[in-house]
N, CA, C and O atoms as a DFTB+ gen file, in Angstrom:
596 C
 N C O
     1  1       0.820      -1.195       0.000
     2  2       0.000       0.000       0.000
     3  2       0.865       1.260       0.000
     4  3       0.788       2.193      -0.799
     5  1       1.695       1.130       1.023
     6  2       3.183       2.451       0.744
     7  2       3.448       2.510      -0.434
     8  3       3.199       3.590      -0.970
     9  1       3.954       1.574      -1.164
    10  2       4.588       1.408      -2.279
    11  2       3.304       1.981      -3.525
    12  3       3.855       2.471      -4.511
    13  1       2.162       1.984      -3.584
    14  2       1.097       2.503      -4.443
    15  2       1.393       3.901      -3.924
    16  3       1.815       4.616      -4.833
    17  1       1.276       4.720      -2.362
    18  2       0.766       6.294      -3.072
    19  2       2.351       6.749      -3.311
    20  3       2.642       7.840      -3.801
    21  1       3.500       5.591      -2.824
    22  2       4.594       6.582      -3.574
    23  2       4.817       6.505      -5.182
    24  3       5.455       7.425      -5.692
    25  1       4.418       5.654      -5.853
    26  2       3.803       5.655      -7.178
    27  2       2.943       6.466      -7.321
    28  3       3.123       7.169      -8.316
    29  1       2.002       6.703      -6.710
    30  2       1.091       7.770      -6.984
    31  2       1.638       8.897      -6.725
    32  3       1.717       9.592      -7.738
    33  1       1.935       9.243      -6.059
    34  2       2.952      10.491      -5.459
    35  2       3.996      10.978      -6.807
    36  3       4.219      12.101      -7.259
    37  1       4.449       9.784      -7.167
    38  2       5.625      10.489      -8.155
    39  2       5.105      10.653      -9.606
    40  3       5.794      11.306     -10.390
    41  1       3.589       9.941     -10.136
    42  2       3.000      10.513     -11.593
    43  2       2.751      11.946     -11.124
    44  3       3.165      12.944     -11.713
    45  1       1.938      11.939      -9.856
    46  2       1.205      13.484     -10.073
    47  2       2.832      14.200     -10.081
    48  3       3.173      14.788     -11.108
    49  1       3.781      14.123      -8.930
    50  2       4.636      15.174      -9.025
    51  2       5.395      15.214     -10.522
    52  3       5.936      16.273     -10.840
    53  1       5.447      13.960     -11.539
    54  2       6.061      13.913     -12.843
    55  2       4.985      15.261     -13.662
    56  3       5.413      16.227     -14.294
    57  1       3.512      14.908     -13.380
    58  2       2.585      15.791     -14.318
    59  2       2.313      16.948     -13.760
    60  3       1.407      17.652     -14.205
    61  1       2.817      17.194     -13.048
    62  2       2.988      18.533     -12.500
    63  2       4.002      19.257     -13.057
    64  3       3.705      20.329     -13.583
    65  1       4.962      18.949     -13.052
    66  2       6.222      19.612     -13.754
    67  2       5.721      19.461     -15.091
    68  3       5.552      20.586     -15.562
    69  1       5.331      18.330     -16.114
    70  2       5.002      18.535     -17.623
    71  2       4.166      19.817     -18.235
    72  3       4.208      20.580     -19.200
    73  1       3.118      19.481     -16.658
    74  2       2.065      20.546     -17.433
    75  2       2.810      22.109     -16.839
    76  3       2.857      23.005     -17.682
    77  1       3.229      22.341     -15.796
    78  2       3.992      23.733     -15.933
    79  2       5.240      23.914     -16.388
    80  3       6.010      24.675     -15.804
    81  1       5.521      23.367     -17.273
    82  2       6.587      23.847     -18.166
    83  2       6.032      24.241     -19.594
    84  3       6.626      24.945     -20.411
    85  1       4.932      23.729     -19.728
    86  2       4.047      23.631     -20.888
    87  2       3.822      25.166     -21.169
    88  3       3.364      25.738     -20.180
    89  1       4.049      26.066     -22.378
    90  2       3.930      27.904     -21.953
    91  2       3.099      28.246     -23.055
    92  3       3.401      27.810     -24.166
    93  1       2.343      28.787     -22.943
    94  2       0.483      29.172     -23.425
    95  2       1.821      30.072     -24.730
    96  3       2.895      30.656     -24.586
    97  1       0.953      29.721     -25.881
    98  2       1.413      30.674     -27.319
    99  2       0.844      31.981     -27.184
   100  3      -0.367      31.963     -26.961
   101  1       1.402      33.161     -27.260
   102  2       0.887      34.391     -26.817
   103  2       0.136      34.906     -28.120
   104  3       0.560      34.781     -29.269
   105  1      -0.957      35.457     -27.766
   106  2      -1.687      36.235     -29.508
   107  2      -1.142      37.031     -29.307
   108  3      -0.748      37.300     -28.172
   109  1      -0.854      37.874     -30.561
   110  2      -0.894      38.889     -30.915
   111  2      -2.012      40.044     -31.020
   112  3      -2.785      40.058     -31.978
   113  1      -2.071      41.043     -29.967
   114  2      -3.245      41.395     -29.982
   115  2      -2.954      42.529     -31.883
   116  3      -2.013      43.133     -32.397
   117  1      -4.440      42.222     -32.262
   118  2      -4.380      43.233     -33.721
   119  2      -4.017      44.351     -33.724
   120  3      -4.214      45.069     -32.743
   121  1      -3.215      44.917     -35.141
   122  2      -2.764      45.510     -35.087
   123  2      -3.663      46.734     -35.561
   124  3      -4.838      46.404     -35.724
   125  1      -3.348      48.237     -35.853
   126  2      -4.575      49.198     -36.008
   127  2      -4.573      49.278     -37.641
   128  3      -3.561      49.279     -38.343
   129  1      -5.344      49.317     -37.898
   130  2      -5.491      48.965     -39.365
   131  2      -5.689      50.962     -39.905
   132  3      -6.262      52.030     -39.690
   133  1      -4.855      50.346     -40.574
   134  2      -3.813      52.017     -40.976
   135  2      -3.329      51.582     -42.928
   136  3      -3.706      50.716     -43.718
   137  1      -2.277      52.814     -42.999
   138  2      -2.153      52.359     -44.318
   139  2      -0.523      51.986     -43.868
   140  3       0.081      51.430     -44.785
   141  1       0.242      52.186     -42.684
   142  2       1.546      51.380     -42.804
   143  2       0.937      50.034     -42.876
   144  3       1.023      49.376     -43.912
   145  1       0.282      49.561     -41.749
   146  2       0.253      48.241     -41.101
   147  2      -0.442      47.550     -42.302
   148  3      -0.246      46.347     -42.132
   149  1      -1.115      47.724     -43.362
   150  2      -1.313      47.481     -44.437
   151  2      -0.710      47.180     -45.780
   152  3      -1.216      46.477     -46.654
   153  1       0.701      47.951     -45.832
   154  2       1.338      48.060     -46.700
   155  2       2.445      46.866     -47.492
   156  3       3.606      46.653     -47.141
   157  1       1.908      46.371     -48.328
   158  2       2.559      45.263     -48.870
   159  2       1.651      44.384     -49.733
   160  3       0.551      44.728     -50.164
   161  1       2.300      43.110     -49.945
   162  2       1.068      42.332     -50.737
   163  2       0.383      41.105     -50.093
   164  3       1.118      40.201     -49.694
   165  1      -0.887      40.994     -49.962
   166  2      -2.126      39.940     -49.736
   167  2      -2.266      39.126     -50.739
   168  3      -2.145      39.445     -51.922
   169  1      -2.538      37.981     -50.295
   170  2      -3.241      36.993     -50.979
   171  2      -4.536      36.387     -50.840
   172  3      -4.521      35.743     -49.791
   173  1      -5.862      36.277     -51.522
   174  2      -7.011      36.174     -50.697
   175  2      -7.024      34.952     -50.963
   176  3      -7.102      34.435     -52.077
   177  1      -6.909      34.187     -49.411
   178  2      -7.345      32.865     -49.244
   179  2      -8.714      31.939     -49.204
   180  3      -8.745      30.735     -49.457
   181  1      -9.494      32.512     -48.944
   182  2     -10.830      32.514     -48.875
   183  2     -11.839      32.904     -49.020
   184  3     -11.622      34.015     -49.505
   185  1     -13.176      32.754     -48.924
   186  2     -14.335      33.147     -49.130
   187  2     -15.389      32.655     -48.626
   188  3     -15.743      31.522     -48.951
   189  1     -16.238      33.552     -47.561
   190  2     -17.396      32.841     -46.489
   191  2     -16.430      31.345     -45.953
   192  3     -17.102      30.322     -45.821
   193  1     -15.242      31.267     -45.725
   194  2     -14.493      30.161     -45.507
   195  2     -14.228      29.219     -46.586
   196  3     -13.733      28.110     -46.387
   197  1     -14.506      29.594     -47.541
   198  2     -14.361      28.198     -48.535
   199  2     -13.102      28.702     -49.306
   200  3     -13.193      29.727     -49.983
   201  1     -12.082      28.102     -49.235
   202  2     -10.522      28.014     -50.135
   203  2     -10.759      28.697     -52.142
   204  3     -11.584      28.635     -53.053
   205  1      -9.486      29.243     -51.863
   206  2     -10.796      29.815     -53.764
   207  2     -10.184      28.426     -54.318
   208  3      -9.223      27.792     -53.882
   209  1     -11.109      28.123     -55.508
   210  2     -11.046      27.016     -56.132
   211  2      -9.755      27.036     -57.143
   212  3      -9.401      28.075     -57.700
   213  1      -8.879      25.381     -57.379
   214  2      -7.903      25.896     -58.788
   215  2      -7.090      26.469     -58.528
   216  3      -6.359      26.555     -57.542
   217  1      -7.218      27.245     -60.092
   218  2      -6.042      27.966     -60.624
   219  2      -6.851      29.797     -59.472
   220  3      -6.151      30.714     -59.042
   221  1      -7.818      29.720     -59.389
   222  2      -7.989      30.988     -58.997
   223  2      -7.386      31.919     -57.822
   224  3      -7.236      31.583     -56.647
   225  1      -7.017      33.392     -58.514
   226  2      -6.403      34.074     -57.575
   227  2      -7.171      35.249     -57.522
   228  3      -8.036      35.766     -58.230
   229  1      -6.490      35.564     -56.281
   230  2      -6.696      37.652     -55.990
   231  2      -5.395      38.182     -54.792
   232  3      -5.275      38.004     -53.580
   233  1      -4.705      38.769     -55.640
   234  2      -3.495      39.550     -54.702
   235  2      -4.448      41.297     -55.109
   236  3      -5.272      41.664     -55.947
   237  1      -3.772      41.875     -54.049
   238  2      -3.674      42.984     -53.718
   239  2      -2.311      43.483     -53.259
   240  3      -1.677      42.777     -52.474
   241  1      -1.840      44.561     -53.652
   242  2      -0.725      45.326     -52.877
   243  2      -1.193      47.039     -52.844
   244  3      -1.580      47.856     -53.679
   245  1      -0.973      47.036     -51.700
   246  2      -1.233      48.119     -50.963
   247  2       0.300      49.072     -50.598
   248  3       1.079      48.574     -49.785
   249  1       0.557      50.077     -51.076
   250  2       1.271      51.331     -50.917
   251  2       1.067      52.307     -50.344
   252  3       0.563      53.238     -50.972
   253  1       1.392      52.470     -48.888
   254  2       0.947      53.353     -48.095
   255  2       1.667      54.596     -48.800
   256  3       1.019      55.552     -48.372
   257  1       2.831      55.188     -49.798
   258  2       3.180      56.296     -50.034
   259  2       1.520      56.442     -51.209
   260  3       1.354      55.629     -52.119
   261  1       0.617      57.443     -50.963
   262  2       0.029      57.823     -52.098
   263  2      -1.284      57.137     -51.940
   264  3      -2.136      57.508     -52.748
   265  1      -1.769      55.907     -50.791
   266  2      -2.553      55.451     -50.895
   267  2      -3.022      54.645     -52.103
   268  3      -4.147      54.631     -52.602
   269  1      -2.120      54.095     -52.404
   270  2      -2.239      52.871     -53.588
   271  2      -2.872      51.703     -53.851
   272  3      -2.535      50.972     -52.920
   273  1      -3.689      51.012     -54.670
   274  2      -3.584      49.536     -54.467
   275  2      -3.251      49.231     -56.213
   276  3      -3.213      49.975     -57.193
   277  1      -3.077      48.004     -56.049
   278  2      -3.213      47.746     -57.377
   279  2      -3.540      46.005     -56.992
   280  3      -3.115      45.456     -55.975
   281  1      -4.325      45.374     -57.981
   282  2      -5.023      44.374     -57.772
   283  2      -4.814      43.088     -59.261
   284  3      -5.291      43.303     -60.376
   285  1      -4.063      41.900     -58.916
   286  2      -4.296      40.966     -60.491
   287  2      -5.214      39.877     -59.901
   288  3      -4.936      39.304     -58.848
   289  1      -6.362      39.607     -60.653
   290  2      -7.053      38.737     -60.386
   291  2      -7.960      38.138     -61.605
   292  3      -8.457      38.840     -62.486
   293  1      -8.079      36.858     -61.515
   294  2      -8.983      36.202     -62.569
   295  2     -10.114      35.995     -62.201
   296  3     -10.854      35.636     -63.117
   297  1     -10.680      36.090     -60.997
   298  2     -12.260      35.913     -60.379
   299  2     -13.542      36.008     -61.692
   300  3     -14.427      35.196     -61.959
   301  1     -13.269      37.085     -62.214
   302  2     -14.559      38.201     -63.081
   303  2     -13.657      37.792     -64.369
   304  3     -14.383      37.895     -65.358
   305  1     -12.438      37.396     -64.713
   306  2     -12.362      37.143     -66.365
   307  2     -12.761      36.251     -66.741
   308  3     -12.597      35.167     -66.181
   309  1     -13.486      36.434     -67.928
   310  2     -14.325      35.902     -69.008
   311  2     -13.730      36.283     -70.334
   312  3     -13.875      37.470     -70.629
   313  1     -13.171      35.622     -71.086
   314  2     -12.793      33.964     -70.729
   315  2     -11.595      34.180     -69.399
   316  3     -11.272      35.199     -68.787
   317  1     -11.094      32.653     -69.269
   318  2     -10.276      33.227     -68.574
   319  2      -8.785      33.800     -68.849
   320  3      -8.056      33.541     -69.807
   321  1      -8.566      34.538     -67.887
   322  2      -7.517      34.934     -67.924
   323  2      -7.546      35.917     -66.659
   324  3      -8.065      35.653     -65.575
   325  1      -7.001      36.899     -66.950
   326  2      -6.737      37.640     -65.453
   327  2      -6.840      39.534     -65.906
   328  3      -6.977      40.058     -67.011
   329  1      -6.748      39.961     -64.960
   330  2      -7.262      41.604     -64.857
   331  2      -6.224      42.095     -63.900
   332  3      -5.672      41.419     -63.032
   333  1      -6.006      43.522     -64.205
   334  2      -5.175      44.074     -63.210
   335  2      -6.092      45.772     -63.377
   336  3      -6.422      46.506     -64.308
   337  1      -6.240      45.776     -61.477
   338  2      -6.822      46.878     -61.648
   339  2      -5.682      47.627     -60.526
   340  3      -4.782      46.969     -60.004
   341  1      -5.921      49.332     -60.221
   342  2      -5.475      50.105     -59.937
   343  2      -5.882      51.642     -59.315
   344  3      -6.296      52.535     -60.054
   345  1      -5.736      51.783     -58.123
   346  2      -6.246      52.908     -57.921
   347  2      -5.912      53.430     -56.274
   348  3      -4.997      52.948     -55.607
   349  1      -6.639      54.268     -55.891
   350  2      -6.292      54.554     -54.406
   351  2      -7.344      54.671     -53.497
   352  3      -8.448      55.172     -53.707
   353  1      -6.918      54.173     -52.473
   354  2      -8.014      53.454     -50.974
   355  2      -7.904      54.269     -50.385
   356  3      -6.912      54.991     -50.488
   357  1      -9.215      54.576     -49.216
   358  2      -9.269      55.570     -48.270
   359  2      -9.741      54.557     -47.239
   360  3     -10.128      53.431     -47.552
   361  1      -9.677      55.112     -45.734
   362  2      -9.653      54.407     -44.579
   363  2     -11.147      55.258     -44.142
   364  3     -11.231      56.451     -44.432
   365  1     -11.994      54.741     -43.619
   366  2     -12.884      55.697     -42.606
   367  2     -13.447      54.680     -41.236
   368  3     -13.525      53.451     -41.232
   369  1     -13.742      55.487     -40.291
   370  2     -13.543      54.897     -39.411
   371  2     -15.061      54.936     -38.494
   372  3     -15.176      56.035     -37.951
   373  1     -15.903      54.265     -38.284
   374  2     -17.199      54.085     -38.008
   375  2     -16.808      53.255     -35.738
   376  3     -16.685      52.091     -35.360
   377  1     -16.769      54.392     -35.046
   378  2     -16.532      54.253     -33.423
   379  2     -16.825      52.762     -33.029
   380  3     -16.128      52.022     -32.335
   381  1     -18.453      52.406     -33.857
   382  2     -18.765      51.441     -32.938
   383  2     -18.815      50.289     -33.647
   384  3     -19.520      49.373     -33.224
   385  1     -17.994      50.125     -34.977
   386  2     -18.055      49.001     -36.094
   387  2     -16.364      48.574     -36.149
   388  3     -15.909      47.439     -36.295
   389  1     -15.665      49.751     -35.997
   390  2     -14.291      49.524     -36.365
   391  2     -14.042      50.609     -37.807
   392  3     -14.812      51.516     -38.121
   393  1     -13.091      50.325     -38.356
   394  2     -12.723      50.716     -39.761
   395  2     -12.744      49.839     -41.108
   396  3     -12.325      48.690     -41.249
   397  1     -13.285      50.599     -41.968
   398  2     -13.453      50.176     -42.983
   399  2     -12.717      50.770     -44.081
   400  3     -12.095      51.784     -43.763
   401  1     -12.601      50.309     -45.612
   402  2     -11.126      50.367     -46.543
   403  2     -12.572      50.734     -47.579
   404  3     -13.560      50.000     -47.556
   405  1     -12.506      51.684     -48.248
   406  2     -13.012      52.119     -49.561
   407  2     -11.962      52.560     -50.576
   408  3     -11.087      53.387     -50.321
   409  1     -12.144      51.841     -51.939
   410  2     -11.064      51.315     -52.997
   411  2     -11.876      52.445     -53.754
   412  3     -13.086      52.605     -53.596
   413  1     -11.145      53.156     -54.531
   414  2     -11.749      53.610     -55.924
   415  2     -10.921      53.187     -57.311
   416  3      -9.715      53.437     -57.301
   417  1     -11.443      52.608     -58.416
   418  2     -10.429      51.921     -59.104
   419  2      -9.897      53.018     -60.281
   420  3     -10.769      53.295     -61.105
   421  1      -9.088      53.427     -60.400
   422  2      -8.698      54.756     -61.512
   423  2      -8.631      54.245     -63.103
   424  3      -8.511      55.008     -64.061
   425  1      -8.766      52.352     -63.200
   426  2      -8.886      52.352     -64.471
   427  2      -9.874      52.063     -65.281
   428  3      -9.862      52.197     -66.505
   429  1     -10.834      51.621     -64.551
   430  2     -12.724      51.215     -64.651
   431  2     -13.249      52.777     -64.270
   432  3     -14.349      53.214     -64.607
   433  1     -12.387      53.416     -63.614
   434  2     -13.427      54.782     -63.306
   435  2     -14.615      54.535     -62.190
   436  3     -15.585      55.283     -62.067
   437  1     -14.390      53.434     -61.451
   438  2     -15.235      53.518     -60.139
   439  2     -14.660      52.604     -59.025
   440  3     -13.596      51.995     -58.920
   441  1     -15.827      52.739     -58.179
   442  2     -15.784      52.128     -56.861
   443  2     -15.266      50.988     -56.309
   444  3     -14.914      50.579     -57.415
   445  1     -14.957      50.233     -55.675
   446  2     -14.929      48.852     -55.572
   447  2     -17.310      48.401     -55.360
   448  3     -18.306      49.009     -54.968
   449  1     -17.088      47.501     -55.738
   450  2     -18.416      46.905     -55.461
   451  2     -19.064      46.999     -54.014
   452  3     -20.257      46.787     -53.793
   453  1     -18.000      47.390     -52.938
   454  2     -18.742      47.509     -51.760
   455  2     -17.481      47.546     -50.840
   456  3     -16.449      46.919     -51.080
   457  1     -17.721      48.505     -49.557
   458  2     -16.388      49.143     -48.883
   459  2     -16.660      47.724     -47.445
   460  3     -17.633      47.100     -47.023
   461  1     -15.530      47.760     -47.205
   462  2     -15.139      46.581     -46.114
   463  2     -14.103      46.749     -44.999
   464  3     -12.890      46.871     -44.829
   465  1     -15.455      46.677     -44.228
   466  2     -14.301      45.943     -42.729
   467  2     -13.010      45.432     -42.515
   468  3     -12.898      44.210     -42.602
   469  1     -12.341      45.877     -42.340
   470  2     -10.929      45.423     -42.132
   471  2     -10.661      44.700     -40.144
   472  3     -10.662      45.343     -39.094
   473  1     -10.477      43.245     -40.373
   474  2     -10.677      42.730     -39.265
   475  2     -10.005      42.176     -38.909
   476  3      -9.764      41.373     -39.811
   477  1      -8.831      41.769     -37.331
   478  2      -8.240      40.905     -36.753
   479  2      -6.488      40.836     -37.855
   480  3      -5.841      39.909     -38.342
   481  1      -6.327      42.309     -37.823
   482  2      -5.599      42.479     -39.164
   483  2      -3.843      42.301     -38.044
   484  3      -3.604      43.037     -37.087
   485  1      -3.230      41.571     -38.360
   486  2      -1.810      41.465     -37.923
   487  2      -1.143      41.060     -38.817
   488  3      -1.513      40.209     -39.625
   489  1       0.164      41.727     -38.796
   490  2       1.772      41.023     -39.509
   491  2       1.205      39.904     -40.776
   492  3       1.658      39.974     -41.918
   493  1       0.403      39.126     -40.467
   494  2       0.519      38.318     -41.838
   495  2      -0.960      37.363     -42.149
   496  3      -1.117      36.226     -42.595
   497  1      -1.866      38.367     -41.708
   498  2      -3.495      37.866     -41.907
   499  2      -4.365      39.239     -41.722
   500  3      -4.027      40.217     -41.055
   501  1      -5.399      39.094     -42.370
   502  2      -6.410      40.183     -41.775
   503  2      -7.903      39.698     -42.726
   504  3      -7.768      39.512     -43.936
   505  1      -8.970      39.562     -42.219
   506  2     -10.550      39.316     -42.409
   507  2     -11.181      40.582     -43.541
   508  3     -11.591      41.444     -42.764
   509  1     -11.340      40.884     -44.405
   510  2     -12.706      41.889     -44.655
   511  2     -13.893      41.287     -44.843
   512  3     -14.168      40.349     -45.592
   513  1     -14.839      42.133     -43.823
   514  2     -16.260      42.046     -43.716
   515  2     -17.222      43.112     -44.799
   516  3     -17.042      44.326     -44.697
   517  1     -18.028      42.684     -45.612
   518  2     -18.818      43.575     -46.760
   519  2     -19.284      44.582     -45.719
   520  3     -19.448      44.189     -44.564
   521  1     -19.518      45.911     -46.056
   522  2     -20.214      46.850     -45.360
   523  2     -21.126      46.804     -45.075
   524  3     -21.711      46.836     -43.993
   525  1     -21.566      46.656     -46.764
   526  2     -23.333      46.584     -46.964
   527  2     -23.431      45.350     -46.937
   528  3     -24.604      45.050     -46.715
   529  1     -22.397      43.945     -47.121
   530  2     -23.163      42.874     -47.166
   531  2     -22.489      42.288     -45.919
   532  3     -21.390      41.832     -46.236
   533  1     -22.745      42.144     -44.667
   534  2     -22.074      41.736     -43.852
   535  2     -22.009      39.950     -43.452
   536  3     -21.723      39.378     -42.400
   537  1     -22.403      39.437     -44.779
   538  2     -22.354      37.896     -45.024
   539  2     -21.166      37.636     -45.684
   540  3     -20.771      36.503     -45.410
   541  1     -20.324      38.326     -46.563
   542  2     -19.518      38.596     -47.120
   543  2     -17.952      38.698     -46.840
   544  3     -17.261      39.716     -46.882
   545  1     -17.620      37.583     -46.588
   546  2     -16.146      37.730     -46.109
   547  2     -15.531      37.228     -46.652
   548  3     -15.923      36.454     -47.526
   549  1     -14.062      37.476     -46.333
   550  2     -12.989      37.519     -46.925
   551  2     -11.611      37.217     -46.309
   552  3     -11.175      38.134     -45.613
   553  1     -10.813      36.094     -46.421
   554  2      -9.582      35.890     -45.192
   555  2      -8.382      35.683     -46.333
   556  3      -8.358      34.806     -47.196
   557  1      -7.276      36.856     -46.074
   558  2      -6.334      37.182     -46.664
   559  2      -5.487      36.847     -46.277
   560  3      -5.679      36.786     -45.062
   561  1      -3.933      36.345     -46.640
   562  2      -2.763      36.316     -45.926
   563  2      -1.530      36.977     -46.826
   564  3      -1.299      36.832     -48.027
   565  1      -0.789      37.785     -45.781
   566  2       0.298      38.307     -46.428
   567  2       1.444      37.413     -47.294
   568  3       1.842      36.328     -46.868
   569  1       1.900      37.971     -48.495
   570  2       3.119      37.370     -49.328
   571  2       3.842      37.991     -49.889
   572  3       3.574      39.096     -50.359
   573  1       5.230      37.261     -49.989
   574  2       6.138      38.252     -50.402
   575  2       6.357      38.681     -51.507
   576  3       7.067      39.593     -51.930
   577  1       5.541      37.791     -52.072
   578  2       5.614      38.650     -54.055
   579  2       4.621      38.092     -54.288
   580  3       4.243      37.085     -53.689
   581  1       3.761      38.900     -55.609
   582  2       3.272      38.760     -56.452
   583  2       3.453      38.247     -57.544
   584  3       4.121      38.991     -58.262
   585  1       3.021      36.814     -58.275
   586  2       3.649      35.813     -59.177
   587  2       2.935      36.695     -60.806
   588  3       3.039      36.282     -61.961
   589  1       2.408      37.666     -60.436
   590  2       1.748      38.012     -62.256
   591  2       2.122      39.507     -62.406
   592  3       1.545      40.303     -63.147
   593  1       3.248      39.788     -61.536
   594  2       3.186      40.739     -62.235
   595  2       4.620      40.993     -63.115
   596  3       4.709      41.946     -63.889
């Protein structure tokens, strides 16, 4: 019977030490979604969660000198192939929603289709939520180049 709780005695004191050595992964709390913390190129990984299909892409790069984007994507070509659009983004900032990114494209001569939430945005991920369509999302991850241009 000695001989059991000093067996018992020495798992718990073994899992005691395992589990406090064990050290919680720290988040990153988000960063403020600005045009530095923005600046570079995205890749959009997703949609309402679903992986884009294929060959299909959408990069963005964003230039905080001038408020830039410029965009290659095949989503909307018909046939296929791919599009490159271009123009400059403005930030506005709504207290009790967060901030949102409005694109104007300078070579179509308009808008983006709808201004978006910029969400949970750090170093090398960030969410957009549709404004007007708030079913509408979007999960991006940062990269270091752009393969089309």
């Amino acid at each position: 019977m000695i001989r059991l709780f000093k067996n018992l005695g020495l798992v718990c004191v073994m899992m005691l030490a395992l589990f406090s050595c064990q050290k919680a992964t720290p988040v990153a709390p988000p960063l403020q979604v600005n045009a530095s913390n923005l600046n570079g190129n995205w890749m959009l990984q997703s949609i309402n969660g679903t992986p884009l299909a294929g060959d299909t892409y959408f990069y963005i790069r964003f230039e905080m000198s001038g408020n830039k984007f410029t965009i290659w994507e095949n989503l909307t070509s018909i046939p296929a192939g791919y599009n490159i659009d271009e123009g400059t983004f403005t930030f506005y900032v709504e207290p009790t929603v967060g901030t949102y990114i409005r694109g104007i494209d300078s070579i179509k001569d308009k808008e983006w289709s709808d201004m978006y939430y910029v969400k949970d945005l750090t170093e090398s991920s960030m969410t957009w939520v549709g404004y007007n369509n708030p079913s509408f999302v979007q999960d991006f991850v940062r990269v270091e180049t752009i393969p089309y241009e």
